[in-house]
Short mmCIF file of C-alpha atoms in Angstrom, two decimals:
data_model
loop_
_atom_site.label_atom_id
_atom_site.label_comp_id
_atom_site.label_asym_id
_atom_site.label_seq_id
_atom_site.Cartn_x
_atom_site.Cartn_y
_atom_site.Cartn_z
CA UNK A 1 -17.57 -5.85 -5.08
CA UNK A 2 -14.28 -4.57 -3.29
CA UNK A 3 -11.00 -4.49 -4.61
CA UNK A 4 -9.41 -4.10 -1.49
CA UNK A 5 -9.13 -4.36 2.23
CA UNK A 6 -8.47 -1.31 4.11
CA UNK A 7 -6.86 -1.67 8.07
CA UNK A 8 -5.57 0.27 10.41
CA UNK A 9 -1.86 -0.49 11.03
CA UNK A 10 -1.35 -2.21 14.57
CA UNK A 11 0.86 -3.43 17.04
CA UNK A 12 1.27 -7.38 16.96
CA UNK A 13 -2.32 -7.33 15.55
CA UNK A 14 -4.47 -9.51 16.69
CA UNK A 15 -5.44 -13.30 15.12
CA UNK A 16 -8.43 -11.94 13.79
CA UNK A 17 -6.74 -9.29 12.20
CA UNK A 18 -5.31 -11.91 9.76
CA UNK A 19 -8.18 -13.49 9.55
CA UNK A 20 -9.49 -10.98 8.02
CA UNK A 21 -6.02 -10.61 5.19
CA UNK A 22 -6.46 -14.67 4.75
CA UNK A 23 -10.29 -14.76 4.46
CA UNK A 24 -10.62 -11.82 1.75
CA UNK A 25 -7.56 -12.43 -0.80
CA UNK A 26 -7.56 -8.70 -1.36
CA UNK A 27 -4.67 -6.13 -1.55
CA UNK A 28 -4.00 -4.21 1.83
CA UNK A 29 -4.58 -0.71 2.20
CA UNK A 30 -3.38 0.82 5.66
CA UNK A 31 -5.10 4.16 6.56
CA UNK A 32 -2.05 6.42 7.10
CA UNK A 33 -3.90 9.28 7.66
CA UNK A 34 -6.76 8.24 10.22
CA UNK A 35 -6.69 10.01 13.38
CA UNK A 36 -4.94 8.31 16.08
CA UNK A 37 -7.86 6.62 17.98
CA UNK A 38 -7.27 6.11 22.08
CA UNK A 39 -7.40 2.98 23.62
CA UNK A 40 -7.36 0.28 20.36
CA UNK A 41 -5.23 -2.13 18.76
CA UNK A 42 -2.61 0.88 17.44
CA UNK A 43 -0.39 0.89 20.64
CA UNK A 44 -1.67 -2.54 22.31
CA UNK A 45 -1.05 -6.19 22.05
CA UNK A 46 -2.37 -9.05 23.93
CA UNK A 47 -0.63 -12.55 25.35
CA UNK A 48 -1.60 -14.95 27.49
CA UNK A 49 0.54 -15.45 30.73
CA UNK A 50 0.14 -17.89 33.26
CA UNK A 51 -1.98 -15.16 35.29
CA UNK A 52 -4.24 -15.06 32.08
CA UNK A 53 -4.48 -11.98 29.45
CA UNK A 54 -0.81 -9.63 30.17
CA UNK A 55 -1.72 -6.34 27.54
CA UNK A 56 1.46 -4.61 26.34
CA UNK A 57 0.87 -1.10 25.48
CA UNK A 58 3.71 1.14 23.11
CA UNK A 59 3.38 4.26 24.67
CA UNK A 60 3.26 7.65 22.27
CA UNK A 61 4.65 11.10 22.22
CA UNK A 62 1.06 12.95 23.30
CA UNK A 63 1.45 16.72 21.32
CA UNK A 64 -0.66 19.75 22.01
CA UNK A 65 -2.98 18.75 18.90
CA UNK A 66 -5.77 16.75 19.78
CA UNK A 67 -6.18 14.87 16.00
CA UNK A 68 -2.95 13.71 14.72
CA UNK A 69 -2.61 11.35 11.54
CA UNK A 70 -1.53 8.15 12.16
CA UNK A 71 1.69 8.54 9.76
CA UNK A 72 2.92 11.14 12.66
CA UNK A 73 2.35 9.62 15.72
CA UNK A 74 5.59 9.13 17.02
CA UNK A 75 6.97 6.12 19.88
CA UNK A 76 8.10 7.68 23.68
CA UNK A 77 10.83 5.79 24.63
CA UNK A 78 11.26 8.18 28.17
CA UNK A 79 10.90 4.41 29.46
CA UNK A 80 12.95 0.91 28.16
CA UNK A 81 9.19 -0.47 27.51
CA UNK A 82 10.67 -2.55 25.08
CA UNK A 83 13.07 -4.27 27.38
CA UNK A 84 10.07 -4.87 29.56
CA UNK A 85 7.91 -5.66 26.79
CA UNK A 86 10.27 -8.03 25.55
CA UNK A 87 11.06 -9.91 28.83
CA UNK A 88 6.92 -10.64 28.99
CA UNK A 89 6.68 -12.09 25.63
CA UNK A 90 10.27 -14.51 26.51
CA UNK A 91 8.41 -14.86 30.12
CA UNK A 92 4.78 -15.76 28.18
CA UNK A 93 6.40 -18.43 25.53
CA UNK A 94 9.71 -19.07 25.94
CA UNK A 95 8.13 -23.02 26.64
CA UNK A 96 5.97 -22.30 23.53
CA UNK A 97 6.55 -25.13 21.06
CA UNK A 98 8.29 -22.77 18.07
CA UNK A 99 9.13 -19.74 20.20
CA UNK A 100 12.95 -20.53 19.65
CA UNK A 101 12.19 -20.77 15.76
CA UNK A 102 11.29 -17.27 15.71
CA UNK A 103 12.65 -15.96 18.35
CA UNK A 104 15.33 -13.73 16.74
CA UNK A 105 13.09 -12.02 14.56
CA UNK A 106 11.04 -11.14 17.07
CA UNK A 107 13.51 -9.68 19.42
CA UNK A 108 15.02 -7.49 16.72
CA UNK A 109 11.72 -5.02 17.57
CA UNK A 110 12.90 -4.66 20.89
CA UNK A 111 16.22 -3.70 20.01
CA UNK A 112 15.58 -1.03 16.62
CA UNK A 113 14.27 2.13 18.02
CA UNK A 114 11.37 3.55 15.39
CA UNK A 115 10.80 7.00 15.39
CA UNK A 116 7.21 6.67 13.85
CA UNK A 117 4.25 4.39 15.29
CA UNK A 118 3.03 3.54 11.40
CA UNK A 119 6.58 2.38 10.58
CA UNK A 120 6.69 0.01 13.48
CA UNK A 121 3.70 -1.39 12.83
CA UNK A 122 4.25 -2.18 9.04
CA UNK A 123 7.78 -3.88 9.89
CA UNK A 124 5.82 -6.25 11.95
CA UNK A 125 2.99 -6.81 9.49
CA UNK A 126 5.90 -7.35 6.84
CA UNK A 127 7.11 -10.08 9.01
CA UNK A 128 3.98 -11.92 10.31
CA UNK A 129 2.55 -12.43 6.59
CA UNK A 130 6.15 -13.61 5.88
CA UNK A 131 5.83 -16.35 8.57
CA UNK A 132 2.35 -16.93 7.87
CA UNK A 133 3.63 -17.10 4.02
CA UNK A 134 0.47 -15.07 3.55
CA UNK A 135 1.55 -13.14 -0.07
CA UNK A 136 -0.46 -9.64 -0.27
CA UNK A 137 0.22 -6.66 -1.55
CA UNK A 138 0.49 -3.43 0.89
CA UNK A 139 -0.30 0.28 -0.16
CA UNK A 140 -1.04 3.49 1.64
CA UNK A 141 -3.81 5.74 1.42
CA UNK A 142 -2.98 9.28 0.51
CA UNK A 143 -5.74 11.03 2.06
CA UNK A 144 -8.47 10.00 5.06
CA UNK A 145 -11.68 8.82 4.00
CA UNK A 146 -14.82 8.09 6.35
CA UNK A 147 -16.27 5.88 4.05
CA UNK A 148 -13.98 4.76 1.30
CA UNK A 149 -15.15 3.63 -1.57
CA UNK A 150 -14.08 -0.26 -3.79
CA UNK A 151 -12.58 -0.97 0.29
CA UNK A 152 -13.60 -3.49 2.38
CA UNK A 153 -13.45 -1.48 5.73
CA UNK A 154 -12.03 -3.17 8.85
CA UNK A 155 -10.31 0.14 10.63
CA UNK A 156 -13.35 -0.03 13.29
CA UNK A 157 -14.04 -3.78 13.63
CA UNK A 158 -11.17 -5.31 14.66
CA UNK A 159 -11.42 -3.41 18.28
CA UNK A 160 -10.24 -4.64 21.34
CA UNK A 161 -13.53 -3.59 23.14
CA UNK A 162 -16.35 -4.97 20.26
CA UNK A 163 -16.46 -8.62 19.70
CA UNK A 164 -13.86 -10.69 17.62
CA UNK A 165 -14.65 -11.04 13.75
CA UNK A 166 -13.75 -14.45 13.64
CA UNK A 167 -15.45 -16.55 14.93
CA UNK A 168 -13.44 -19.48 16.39
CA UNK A 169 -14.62 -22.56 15.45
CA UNK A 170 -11.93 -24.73 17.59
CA UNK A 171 -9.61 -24.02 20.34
CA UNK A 172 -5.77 -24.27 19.50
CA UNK A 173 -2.85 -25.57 22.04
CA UNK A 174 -1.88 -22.59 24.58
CA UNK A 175 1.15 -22.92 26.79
CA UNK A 176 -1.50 -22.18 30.29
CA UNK A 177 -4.01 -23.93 28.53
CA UNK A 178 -4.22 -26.11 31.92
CA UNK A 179 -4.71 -22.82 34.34
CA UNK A 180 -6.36 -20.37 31.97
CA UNK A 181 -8.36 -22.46 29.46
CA UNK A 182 -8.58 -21.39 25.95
CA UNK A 183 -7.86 -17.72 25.40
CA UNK A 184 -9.66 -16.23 22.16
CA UNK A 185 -8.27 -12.87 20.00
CA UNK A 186 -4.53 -12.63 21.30
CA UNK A 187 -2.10 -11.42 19.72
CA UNK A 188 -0.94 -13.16 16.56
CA UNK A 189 2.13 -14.38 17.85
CA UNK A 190 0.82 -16.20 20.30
CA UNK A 191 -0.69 -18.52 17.07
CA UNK A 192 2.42 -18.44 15.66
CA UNK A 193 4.56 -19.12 18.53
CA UNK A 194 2.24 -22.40 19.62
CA UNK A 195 1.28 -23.68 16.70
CA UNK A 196 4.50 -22.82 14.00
CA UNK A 197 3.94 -23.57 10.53
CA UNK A 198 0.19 -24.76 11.04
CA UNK A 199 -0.48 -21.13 11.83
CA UNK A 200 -2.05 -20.68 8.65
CA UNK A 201 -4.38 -23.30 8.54
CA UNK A 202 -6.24 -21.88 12.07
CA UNK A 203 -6.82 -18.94 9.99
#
């Protein structure tokens, strides 16, 4: 038996990622001290435009040392990616049914500056569970372990290249539904955003 559910911390996880929370009523543990893995859900997000899948990528401060803990990995803002990530997610669902209801919220990560990848992360996951009204308990791990033990491990499963770990039994309403067809495993907002309060329920 596990007593609790160990993730990574991401950016504007995925909808499988809170499949996972809502499936297995479990406290949250987020691995603070993994190494920082390349090319996974950490620094990118997925929405559907009108072109199809648009991935949004936070870019980090890259140091001399080649395995850093998550907990240090700091944001680069050399560039104003979040003026440009914000003006895709507006551009993606500003005709989205409940875009305007949460808007605000949204936009407020586009406007803080976070020093610290982890700490950006965890605002967002604070939030999403809020909206989802998804109640679960978050704690840290205090040291890396490769195979924990009493946690239900989902730090390698929920990858953008391995397949989703939910599997979708029905299609929800997308705003290029029409030009793009269904899109699976986007980012969680793009649930939230389309379908509002009966976010939850998909889950």
């Amino acid at each position: 038996m596990f007593s609790q559910l160990l993730l990574s911390a991401t950016y504007l996880p995925p909808v499988s990622y809170f499949h996972a929370i809502y499936q297995h009523d479990l406290p949250v543990v987020l691995d603070q001290y993994e190494h920082y893995p390349k090319q996974t859900y950490r620094t990118r997000a997925k929405i559907a435009t009108a072109s199809g899948i648009l991935e949004l990528f936070v870019p980090i401060v890259h140091g001399r040392k080649e395995h850093v803990a998550m907990k240090d990995i700091r944001i680069n803002y050399d560039h104003d990616w979040q003026r440009l990530h914000w003006q895709s997610i507006q551009t993606a669902y500003r005709s989205s049914a409940y875009f305007e209801f949460y808007e605000d919220e949204f936009e407020a990560f586009y406007k803080k500056k976070y020093e610290f990848l982890f700490d950006y992360n965890l605002s967002q996951l604070e939030l999403i569970l809020k909206l989802l009204k998804v109640k679960r308990n978050i704690s840290f791990t205090d040291s890396y372990e490769k195979v924990p033990s009493g946690m239900l491990d989902y730090r390698g499963l929920i990858h953008p290249k391995k397949p989703s770990v939910f599997e979708i039994s029905k299609p929800y309403y997308q705003v290029f539904n029409d030009r793009t067809g269904f899109i699976p495993e986007l980012s969680i907002i793009d649930l939230i955003f389309n379908q509002g309060p009966q976010s939850k329920s998909y889950l």
